[in-house]
Coordinates of C-alpha atoms in Angstrom, one line a residue:
Chain A
M24 CA 0.0 0.0 0.0
S25 CA 1.3 3.4 -0.8
E26 CA 2.0 6.1 1.7
I27 CA -0.9 8.1 0.5
T28 CA -3.4 5.3 0.9
L29 CA -2.2 4.7 4.5
F30 CA -2.6 8.4 5.2
Y31 CA -6.2 8.3 4.2
L32 CA -6.9 5.0 6.0
K33 CA -6.0 6.8 9.2
F34 CA -8.8 9.2 8.7
L35 CA -11.1 6.5 7.6
L36 CA -10.6 4.7 10.9
L37 CA -11.4 7.8 12.9
A38 CA -14.4 8.4 10.7
G39 CA -15.5 4.9 11.5
V40 CA -15.1 5.3 15.2
Y41 CA -17.1 8.6 15.2
T42 CA -19.9 7.1 13.0
L43 CA -20.1 4.4 15.7
L44 CA -20.3 6.9 18.5
G45 CA -23.0 8.7 16.5
L46 CA -25.0 5.5 16.2
L47 CA -24.7 5.0 20.0
I48 CA -25.6 8.5 20.8
R49 CA -28.7 8.3 18.5
A50 CA -29.8 5.1 20.3
L51 CA -29.2 6.9 23.6
V52 CA -31.2 10.0 22.7
R53 CA -34.0 7.9 21.4
D54 CA -34.5 6.5 24.8
L55 CA -34.7 9.8 26.6
P56 CA -38.1 10.9 27.7
M57 CA -39.2 13.6 25.2
P58 CA -41.2 16.6 26.3
G59 CA -44.5 17.4 24.6
K60 CA -47.0 14.7 23.5
P61 CA -49.3 14.3 26.5
A62 CA -50.7 10.9 27.2
S63 CA -54.1 12.0 25.9
E64 CA -55.2 15.3 24.4
P65 CA -57.3 17.3 26.8
I66 CA -61.0 17.5 25.9
P67 CA -61.7 20.8 24.3
Q68 CA -63.9 23.0 26.4
A69 CA -65.6 26.3 25.8
Q70 CA -63.1 28.9 27.0
D71 CA -65.8 31.0 28.7
A72 CA -67.8 28.3 30.6
P73 CA -68.6 29.6 34.0
G74 CA -66.9 28.2 37.1
W75 CA -63.4 27.8 38.4
W76 CA -60.5 27.8 35.9
L77 CA -56.8 27.0 36.5
A78 CA -54.5 29.2 34.4
V79 CA -50.8 28.6 33.9
L80 CA -49.1 31.9 34.3
Q81 CA -45.5 31.0 33.5
G82 CA -42.9 28.3 33.6
Q83 CA -44.0 25.6 31.2
E84 CA -43.8 26.4 27.6
R85 CA -46.4 23.9 26.5
L86 CA -49.0 25.1 28.9
E87 CA -48.1 28.8 29.3
G88 CA -51.1 31.0 28.9
R89 CA -53.5 28.1 28.8
S90 CA -56.2 27.4 31.3
L91 CA -58.1 24.3 32.4
R92 CA -61.6 24.0 33.7
L93 CA -61.8 23.0 37.3
Q94 CA -65.0 21.0 37.6
E95 CA -63.9 18.2 39.9
E96 CA -60.8 17.2 41.7
L97 CA -57.6 17.8 39.7
L98 CA -54.3 16.0 40.4
L99 CA -51.0 17.9 39.7
G100 CA -47.7 16.1 39.3
R101 CA -45.4 14.2 37.0
A102 CA -47.2 10.9 37.1
P103 CA -49.2 9.9 34.0
E104 CA -52.4 9.7 36.0
C105 CA -52.3 13.4 36.9
Q106 CA -54.7 15.5 34.9
V107 CA -52.3 18.4 35.1
Q108 CA -48.8 17.3 33.9
V109 CA -46.2 19.4 35.7
N110 CA -42.9 18.5 33.9
D111 CA -40.7 20.4 36.3
P112 CA -37.6 18.9 37.9
F113 CA -38.9 20.0 41.3
A114 CA -42.3 18.4 40.9
S115 CA -43.1 15.1 42.6
A116 CA -45.0 12.2 40.9
R117 CA -48.2 13.1 42.7
H118 CA -47.5 16.6 43.9
A119 CA -50.7 18.3 44.9
R120 CA -54.4 18.3 44.3
L121 CA -57.1 20.9 43.7
V122 CA -60.7 20.6 44.8
P123 CA -63.3 23.3 43.9
R124 CA -65.6 24.0 46.8
G125 CA -68.0 26.7 45.9
E126 CA -66.6 29.9 47.3
G127 CA -62.9 28.8 47.0
V128 CA -60.6 26.1 45.9
W129 CA -58.9 23.7 48.3
L130 CA -55.2 23.2 47.5
E131 CA -53.6 20.3 49.2
D132 CA -49.9 19.3 49.0
L133 CA -49.7 15.5 48.8
G134 CA -46.4 15.2 50.7
S135 CA -44.2 16.4 47.8
T136 CA -40.5 16.5 48.1
N137 CA -39.9 20.1 47.2
G138 CA -43.2 21.6 48.3
T139 CA -46.0 23.7 46.9
Y140 CA -45.6 27.5 47.4
L141 CA -47.9 30.4 48.0
G142 CA -45.4 33.2 47.1
A143 CA -42.5 32.4 49.5
E144 CA -44.6 30.4 51.9
V145 CA -44.8 26.6 51.9
V146 CA -48.2 25.0 51.9
K147 CA -48.4 22.7 54.9
G148 CA -51.1 20.2 54.4
G149 CA -53.9 22.1 52.7
V150 CA -55.1 25.7 52.2
M151 CA -58.2 27.4 50.9
L152 CA -57.4 29.6 47.9
P153 CA -59.7 32.6 46.9
E154 CA -60.3 33.9 43.5
G155 CA -57.1 35.1 41.9
G156 CA -55.0 33.0 44.3
R157 CA -51.6 32.1 42.9
F158 CA -49.4 29.1 43.8
S159 CA -46.3 27.5 42.3
I160 CA -44.8 24.1 41.9
G161 CA -41.1 24.2 41.0
D162 CA -40.8 27.0 38.4
V163 CA -44.4 26.7 37.3
T164 CA -46.9 29.3 38.6
F165 CA -50.7 28.8 38.5
E166 CA -53.5 31.2 39.0
L167 CA -57.1 30.4 40.0
V168 CA -59.7 32.3 37.9
K169 CA -63.5 32.4 38.4
R170 CA -65.6 33.1 35.4
A171 CA -69.2 34.2 35.8
Chain B
M8 CA -34.5 -4.0 21.7
R9 CA -32.2 -7.0 21.3
A10 CA -31.9 -6.6 17.5
R11 CA -30.5 -3.1 18.2
E12 CA -27.9 -4.6 20.5
L13 CA -26.8 -7.1 17.9
G14 CA -26.7 -4.5 15.2
L15 CA -24.6 -2.1 17.3
L16 CA -22.3 -5.0 18.3
A17 CA -21.7 -5.9 14.6
A18 CA -20.9 -2.3 13.8
V19 CA -18.5 -2.0 16.7
L20 CA -16.8 -5.3 15.7
A21 CA -16.4 -4.0 12.1
V22 CA -14.5 -0.9 13.3
V23 CA -12.4 -3.1 15.6
A24 CA -11.5 -5.3 12.6
M25 CA -10.5 -2.2 10.6
A26 CA -8.3 -1.0 13.5
L27 CA -6.7 -4.4 13.7
A28 CA -5.9 -4.4 9.9
L29 CA -4.3 -1.0 10.2
A30 CA -2.3 -1.9 13.4
T31 CA -0.5 -4.8 11.7
R32 CA 1.8 -2.3 10.0
S33 CA 3.7 -1.8 13.3
P34 CA 7.2 -3.3 13.5
E35 CA 6.3 -5.2 16.7
F36 CA 3.7 -7.2 14.7
R37 CA 5.4 -10.4 13.6
G38 CA 3.3 -12.5 11.3
P39 CA -0.2 -12.0 10.0
P40 CA -2.9 -10.2 12.0
P41 CA -4.7 -12.5 14.5
W42 CA -7.9 -12.7 12.6
I43 CA -8.8 -16.0 14.3
W44 CA -8.8 -14.3 17.7
L45 CA -10.9 -11.5 16.3
V46 CA -13.5 -14.0 15.0
V47 CA -13.5 -15.9 18.3
Q48 CA -13.9 -12.7 20.2
A49 CA -16.7 -11.5 18.0
S50 CA -18.6 -14.7 18.3
A51 CA -18.1 -14.6 22.1
W52 CA -19.7 -11.1 22.2
L53 CA -22.6 -12.1 20.0
I54 CA -23.1 -15.3 22.0
A55 CA -23.1 -13.3 25.3
S56 CA -25.8 -11.1 23.8
L57 CA -27.9 -14.1 22.6
V58 CA -27.5 -16.1 25.8
L59 CA -28.8 -13.3 27.8
R60 CA -31.8 -12.8 25.5
W61 CA -32.5 -16.5 25.5
K62 CA -32.4 -16.7 29.3
K63 CA -34.6 -13.5 29.5
A64 CA -31.8 -11.8 31.4
A65 CA -31.2 -9.1 28.8
G66 CA -31.0 -5.5 30.0
D67 CA -29.8 -2.2 28.6
P68 CA -28.9 -2.7 24.9
L69 CA -26.2 -0.1 24.8
L70 CA -23.9 -1.3 27.6
L71 CA -22.6 -4.3 25.8
P72 CA -21.7 -2.5 22.5
L73 CA -19.9 0.3 24.5
A74 CA -17.9 -2.2 26.5
C75 CA -17.1 -4.0 23.2
L76 CA -15.8 -0.8 21.6
L77 CA -13.5 0.0 24.5
S78 CA -12.2 -3.4 25.0
G79 CA -11.8 -3.9 21.2
L80 CA -9.7 -0.8 20.7
G81 CA -7.7 -1.6 23.9
W82 CA -7.1 -5.1 22.6
V83 CA -5.8 -4.0 19.2
M84 CA -3.5 -1.6 20.9
V85 CA -2.2 -4.1 23.4
W86 CA -1.6 -6.6 20.6
R87 CA 0.1 -4.0 18.6
L88 CA 2.4 -3.1 21.5
D89 CA 3.2 -6.7 22.4
P90 CA 1.7 -9.7 20.7
T91 CA 2.4 -12.0 23.7
L92 CA 0.3 -9.7 25.9
G93 CA -2.2 -9.4 23.1
Q94 CA -2.7 -13.1 23.1
R95 CA -3.2 -13.2 26.8
Q96 CA -5.6 -10.2 26.6
S97 CA -7.7 -12.1 24.1
L98 CA -8.0 -14.9 26.6
W99 CA -8.9 -12.5 29.4
I100 CA -11.6 -10.9 27.3
L101 CA -13.1 -14.4 26.7
V102 CA -12.8 -15.2 30.4
G103 CA -14.4 -11.9 31.1
L104 CA -17.3 -12.5 28.8
L105 CA -17.8 -15.9 30.5
A106 CA -17.8 -14.2 33.9
F107 CA -20.3 -11.7 32.4
I108 CA -22.7 -14.4 31.3
L109 CA -22.3 -16.4 34.6
T110 CA -22.8 -13.4 36.8
A111 CA -25.8 -12.2 34.8
L112 CA -27.4 -15.7 35.1
A113 CA -26.4 -16.3 38.7
V114 CA -27.6 -13.0 40.1
R115 CA -31.3 -13.6 39.1
D116 CA -32.4 -11.2 41.8
Y117 CA -29.8 -8.6 42.7
R118 CA -31.7 -7.7 45.8
R119 CA -30.5 -10.9 47.4
L120 CA -27.0 -9.3 47.4
E121 CA -28.2 -6.9 50.0
D122 CA -28.3 -9.7 52.6
Y123 CA -24.5 -10.3 52.2
K124 CA -23.5 -6.8 53.0
Y125 CA -21.4 -7.6 56.1
L126 CA -19.8 -10.6 54.4
C127 CA -18.8 -8.2 51.6
L128 CA -17.4 -5.8 54.1
V129 CA -15.3 -8.5 55.9
C130 CA -14.0 -10.1 52.7
G131 CA -13.1 -6.7 51.3
V132 CA -11.3 -5.5 54.4
V133 CA -9.4 -8.9 54.7
L134 CA -8.3 -8.8 51.1
Q135 CA -7.2 -5.2 51.3
L136 CA -5.3 -5.8 54.5
A137 CA -3.7 -8.9 53.1
V138 CA -2.4 -7.2 50.0
M139 CA -1.2 -4.2 52.0
L140 CA 0.8 -6.4 54.4
L141 CA 1.7 -9.4 52.3
G142 CA 1.5 -8.2 48.7
T143 CA 4.4 -7.8 46.3
E144 CA 5.7 -4.4 45.9
I145 CA 6.0 -3.2 42.3
N146 CA 7.3 0.3 41.5
G147 CA 7.0 1.1 45.2
A148 CA 3.2 0.4 45.5
R149 CA 1.9 -2.7 47.1
L150 CA -1.1 -3.6 44.9
W151 CA -0.4 -7.1 43.7
F152 CA -0.4 -10.7 44.7
R153 CA 1.9 -12.9 42.7
V154 CA 0.9 -16.6 42.3
G155 CA 3.2 -18.5 40.0
G156 CA 3.7 -16.4 37.0
M157 CA 0.3 -14.6 37.4
Q158 CA -0.3 -11.4 39.1
F159 CA -3.6 -10.7 40.8
Q160 CA -4.8 -7.2 41.8
P161 CA -7.2 -7.8 44.7
V162 CA -8.3 -4.1 44.6
E163 CA -10.4 -4.9 41.6
V164 CA -12.5 -7.3 43.7
V165 CA -12.3 -5.1 46.8
K166 CA -13.9 -2.1 45.0
I167 CA -16.9 -4.1 43.9
L168 CA -17.3 -5.6 47.4
M169 CA -17.1 -2.2 48.9
I170 CA -19.8 -0.8 46.6
L171 CA -22.1 -3.7 47.4
F172 CA -21.6 -3.0 51.1
L173 CA -22.1 0.7 50.8
A174 CA -25.2 0.4 48.7
A175 CA -26.8 -2.0 51.2
F176 CA -25.6 0.0 54.3
L177 CA -26.7 3.3 52.9
R178 CA -30.0 1.9 51.8
R179 CA -30.6 0.8 55.4
Y180 CA -29.3 3.8 57.3
G181 CA -29.0 6.6 54.7
R182 CA -32.4 8.1 55.7
W183 CA -31.2 8.8 59.3
M184 CA -28.1 10.6 58.0
R185 CA -30.1 13.2 56.1
L186 CA -30.9 15.2 59.3
G187 CA -28.8 16.7 62.1
L188 CA -25.9 19.0 62.8
L189 CA -26.1 21.8 60.1
S190 CA -29.5 20.9 58.8
R191 CA -33.0 21.2 60.4
E192 CA -32.5 19.4 63.6
G193 CA -29.8 20.2 66.2
R194 CA -28.8 16.6 66.9
L195 CA -25.5 15.2 65.9
P196 CA -25.8 12.8 63.0
R197 CA -23.7 10.2 64.8
R198 CA -24.1 7.4 62.3
A199 CA -23.2 9.6 59.4
L200 CA -20.1 11.0 61.2
L201 CA -19.0 7.5 62.2
L202 CA -19.4 6.2 58.7
L203 CA -17.6 9.2 57.2
G204 CA -14.8 9.0 59.8
L205 CA -14.3 5.3 59.1
G206 CA -14.3 6.0 55.3
W207 CA -11.7 8.8 55.8
L208 CA -9.5 6.5 58.0
A209 CA -9.7 3.8 55.3
A210 CA -8.7 6.1 52.5
E211 CA -5.8 7.5 54.5
G212 CA -4.8 4.0 55.5
V213 CA -4.7 3.0 51.8
L214 CA -2.6 6.1 51.1
I215 CA -0.1 5.4 53.9
L216 CA 0.2 1.6 53.9
Q217 CA -0.3 1.0 50.2
K218 CA 1.5 4.2 49.1
D219 CA -0.8 4.8 46.2
L220 CA -2.5 8.2 45.8
G221 CA -4.8 7.0 43.0
M222 CA -6.2 4.1 45.0
A223 CA -7.0 6.4 47.9
L224 CA -8.5 9.0 45.6
L225 CA -10.7 6.3 43.9
F226 CA -11.9 5.0 47.3
M227 CA -12.7 8.4 48.6
G228 CA -14.4 9.5 45.4
I229 CA -16.7 6.5 45.3
F230 CA -17.4 6.7 49.0
L231 CA -18.3 10.3 49.1
T232 CA -20.4 10.2 45.9
M233 CA -22.4 7.2 47.1
F234 CA -22.8 9.0 50.5
Y235 CA -24.1 12.0 48.7
M236 CA -26.5 9.9 46.5
A237 CA -28.0 8.3 49.6
T238 CA -28.2 11.4 51.8
G239 CA -27.9 14.5 49.7
R240 CA -25.7 16.1 52.4
T241 CA -23.5 18.5 50.6
D242 CA -22.1 20.0 53.8
L243 CA -20.8 16.7 55.2
V244 CA -19.4 15.6 51.8
L245 CA -17.5 18.9 51.4
V246 CA -16.1 18.7 54.9
A247 CA -15.0 15.1 54.5
G248 CA -13.5 15.9 51.1
F249 CA -11.6 18.7 52.6
L250 CA -10.3 16.5 55.4
F251 CA -9.2 13.9 52.8
V252 CA -7.2 16.6 50.9
L253 CA -5.6 17.6 54.1
G254 CA -4.7 14.0 54.9
A255 CA -3.3 13.6 51.4
V256 CA -1.1 16.6 51.7
A257 CA 0.1 15.4 55.1
G258 CA 0.9 12.0 53.5
L259 CA 2.8 13.8 50.7
L260 CA 4.9 15.6 53.2
A261 CA 5.6 12.4 55.2
F262 CA 6.3 9.7 52.7
S263 CA 9.1 9.8 50.2
H264 CA 7.5 7.4 47.7
V265 CA 4.4 9.5 47.2
R266 CA 6.6 12.6 47.1
V267 CA 8.6 11.2 44.3
R268 CA 5.5 10.7 42.2
V269 CA 4.3 14.2 43.0
Y270 CA 7.6 15.7 42.0
A271 CA 7.7 13.6 38.8
W272 CA 4.3 15.1 38.1
L273 CA 5.1 18.7 38.9
D274 CA 8.2 18.7 36.7
P275 CA 9.0 15.4 34.9
F276 CA 11.9 16.9 33.0
A277 CA 13.8 17.8 36.1
D278 CA 14.8 14.2 36.4
A279 CA 13.9 13.0 32.9
Q280 CA 16.2 10.0 32.8
N281 CA 15.1 8.6 36.1
T282 CA 11.9 9.3 38.2
G283 CA 10.5 11.6 35.5
Y284 CA 11.3 9.2 32.6
Q285 CA 7.8 7.6 32.2
M286 CA 6.0 10.9 32.4
S287 CA 8.3 12.8 30.0
Q288 CA 8.1 9.9 27.5
A289 CA 4.3 10.0 27.8
L290 CA 4.2 13.7 27.2
F291 CA 6.5 13.3 24.1
S292 CA 4.2 10.5 22.9
L293 CA 1.1 12.6 23.3
G294 CA 2.7 15.5 21.5
W295 CA 3.9 13.3 18.7
G296 CA 0.3 12.2 18.1
G297 CA -0.9 15.7 17.4
L298 CA -4.5 16.2 16.2
F299 CA -5.1 13.1 14.1
G300 CA -2.3 10.8 15.3
T301 CA 0.5 9.0 13.6
G302 CA -2.0 6.3 12.4
L303 CA -2.4 2.9 14.0
G304 CA 0.9 1.0 13.9
M305 CA 2.9 4.0 12.7
G306 CA 3.9 5.5 16.0
E307 CA 6.3 4.5 18.6
P308 CA 4.2 4.2 21.8
N309 CA 6.5 1.4 23.1
R310 CA 8.9 4.1 24.2
V311 CA 6.7 4.8 27.2
P312 CA 7.3 2.2 29.9
E313 CA 4.1 0.3 30.9
A314 CA 2.4 1.4 27.7
A315 CA 0.0 -1.6 27.6
T316 CA -1.2 -1.2 31.2
D317 CA -1.1 2.2 32.9
F318 CA -0.3 4.2 29.8
V319 CA -2.6 2.5 27.2
F320 CA -4.5 5.8 26.9
V321 CA -1.3 7.6 25.9
A322 CA -0.5 4.9 23.3
L323 CA -4.0 5.2 21.8
A324 CA -3.7 9.0 21.9
E325 CA -0.4 8.9 20.0
E326 CA -1.6 6.7 17.2
L327 CA -5.2 8.0 17.0
G328 CA -4.4 11.6 17.9
F329 CA -6.3 14.0 19.9
V330 CA -9.5 13.3 17.9
G331 CA -9.2 9.5 18.6
A332 CA -8.5 10.2 22.3
V333 CA -11.6 12.3 22.5
A334 CA -13.5 9.5 20.9
I335 CA -12.4 7.2 23.8
L336 CA -13.4 9.8 26.3
I337 CA -16.8 10.1 24.6
A338 CA -17.2 6.3 24.8
F339 CA -16.5 6.3 28.5
M340 CA -18.9 9.2 28.9
L341 CA -21.7 7.3 27.2
L342 CA -21.0 4.2 29.3
V343 CA -21.3 6.3 32.5
T344 CA -24.4 8.2 31.3
R345 CA -26.0 5.0 30.4
S346 CA -25.2 3.4 33.7
F347 CA -26.6 6.4 35.6
R348 CA -29.8 5.9 33.6
V349 CA -29.9 2.3 34.9
A350 CA -29.5 3.7 38.4
M351 CA -32.3 6.2 37.9
R352 CA -34.7 3.7 36.5
A353 CA -33.9 1.0 39.0
P354 CA -37.1 -0.2 40.8
D355 CA -35.8 0.1 44.4
E356 CA -33.4 2.2 46.4
F357 CA -30.7 -0.6 46.7
G358 CA -30.7 -1.0 42.9
T359 CA -30.3 2.8 42.5
L360 CA -27.4 3.0 44.9
L361 CA -25.7 -0.1 43.6
A362 CA -26.0 0.9 39.9
G363 CA -25.0 4.5 40.9
G364 CA -22.0 3.3 42.8
L365 CA -20.9 1.1 39.9
S366 CA -21.3 4.0 37.4
V367 CA -19.4 6.3 39.7
L368 CA -16.6 3.6 39.9
I369 CA -16.2 3.5 36.1
A370 CA -16.3 7.3 36.0
W371 CA -13.8 7.9 38.8
Q372 CA -11.4 5.2 37.7
S373 CA -11.2 6.2 34.1
L374 CA -11.0 9.9 35.1
I375 CA -8.2 9.3 37.6
L376 CA -6.2 7.1 35.3
I377 CA -6.6 9.3 32.2
A378 CA -5.9 12.5 34.2
G379 CA -2.8 10.8 35.6
T380 CA -1.4 9.9 32.2
V381 CA -1.9 13.3 30.7
K382 CA -0.2 15.0 33.7
L383 CA -3.4 16.6 35.1
I384 CA -2.8 14.8 38.5
P385 CA 0.1 12.6 39.8
M386 CA 0.3 9.2 38.1
T387 CA -1.3 6.3 39.8
G388 CA -1.2 2.5 39.6
I389 CA -4.8 1.8 38.7
T390 CA -6.1 0.5 35.3
L391 CA -8.4 1.8 32.7
P392 CA -11.6 -0.3 32.7
F393 CA -11.9 -2.5 29.7
V394 CA -9.0 -0.9 27.9
S395 CA -5.8 -1.6 29.9
Y396 CA -4.0 -5.0 29.7
G397 CA -4.7 -7.0 32.8
G398 CA -6.7 -10.0 33.9
S399 CA -8.1 -8.9 37.2
S400 CA -9.2 -5.5 35.8
M401 CA -10.8 -7.1 32.8
L402 CA -12.7 -9.6 34.9
A403 CA -13.9 -7.0 37.4
S404 CA -15.1 -4.7 34.5
F405 CA -17.2 -7.5 33.1
V406 CA -18.7 -8.4 36.5
I407 CA -19.7 -4.7 36.9
L408 CA -21.2 -4.8 33.4
A409 CA -23.2 -7.9 34.3
L410 CA -24.5 -6.3 37.5
L411 CA -25.6 -3.2 35.6
T412 CA -27.3 -5.4 33.0
R413 CA -29.1 -7.3 35.7
I414 CA -30.3 -4.2 37.4
S415 CA -31.6 -2.7 34.2
A416 CA -33.3 -6.0 33.3
R417 CA -35.2 -5.9 36.5
R418 CA -38.0 -3.6 35.5
E419 CA -38.8 -5.5 32.3
E420 CA -39.7 -8.7 34.1
P421 CA -42.6 -9.2 36.5
C422 CA -41.4 -9.6 40.1

């Protein structure tokens, strides 16, 4: 083999090694949990139906600015069974729950690791939230809205 | 899932074959390339993958191909440096794969290992003390037992036993160590302090009696990382790490052997013909490699003493260049990332701590060794997992791989 062929073979081997690493990285990335794609699309609701609504103020790109109607108990957390999927690193699997109760909404922390906050205050057990009440889980902030 | 593992293995083996073909140009290569050994090795890897699938013990499909890439490139380099060692290395890889299959099949339920924690501790301590007191001293460090013509490095076994013990112990008592002293409650975390104190003593003992900084660093690194994984106590980890550094500096001042290594690290050219010889040769070797290397078989990595064991990374860096060396680092990174994924997905806390400890072991060991050979920290006497020549190290690496595979397989099968 000529010198020149040998010279190119050197790069061919390096290219081979890197192609391999590329294949391995692709396989690795494919196994990562991807954001987006909720388990099931939320049922479309009229945006102006009266009653309690839960609005996402900030923190989660996919949900930001959207609101969800609060008719019965809502579960917040990372687990698939939660109606409100909070994909924040500080959220627990079953983080908190919201129960509408006529004049207010009952917010209950379900023993989360990093806590549910009202401003700077940690929610211990449960608390009754009035209209316009704000709370946050990790970096996600929610607001309760009442539509007449 | 399995088809992916086989496909990746085949791709890896193709690259290893290409490397072998190129490496035959070296003057040390007498005779034709060992194609038979390559075929035997390739079939062994594929058989290992198939046996695990057949016995329904298959786990993470990326671990095996990554290990195959690292050990394949290491094997080609060892053979290219010294065909006699290369032949032995081929045998060791086969024995390692056998150990991999046997471990993966024997440990049907890794949670059983938790019951043997004190047995692991006692065996580990006895082995470690035995080698410190009775071992053969090579290059001033007591790390080996010599039986007949074979050398055995008990530390490879000790580190796995230690991780098993720590995972079981921290699973049991870790939750009580999360509180106390600087955290919410005013109590002293007695258990945590006792454990940290004993770990610190052990690391300093290794440093003083065994005269090896790398070993002590590896031990302390694994110990503190596992402690942190179980308790999340940054404060205690920082204090213990600081005390370890203090002890290491004191050891440096007190013991001439360690001091020689540190001086050889600070300025290898001051005594380039004697104590600094290995390091200065390694630096020349690295520099000679440049960006793309001399090409496999075209360099002279044999000029570095111990090129096949401690300095195998330098030999690879000379012939594959900076770009090739980075590829090896990436392969290690992927292996560690993937092992951490196994830890995070493990179904119970013991599995998480065990897999986490094993990943940390691979990470620290490769980091300490590579950093030592490129003059980032003083050179040490430990091996590069899967890549370096050496029977005990190869066997231990495959046992680690088997345990990781077992833990990752757990969630797929019904309990």
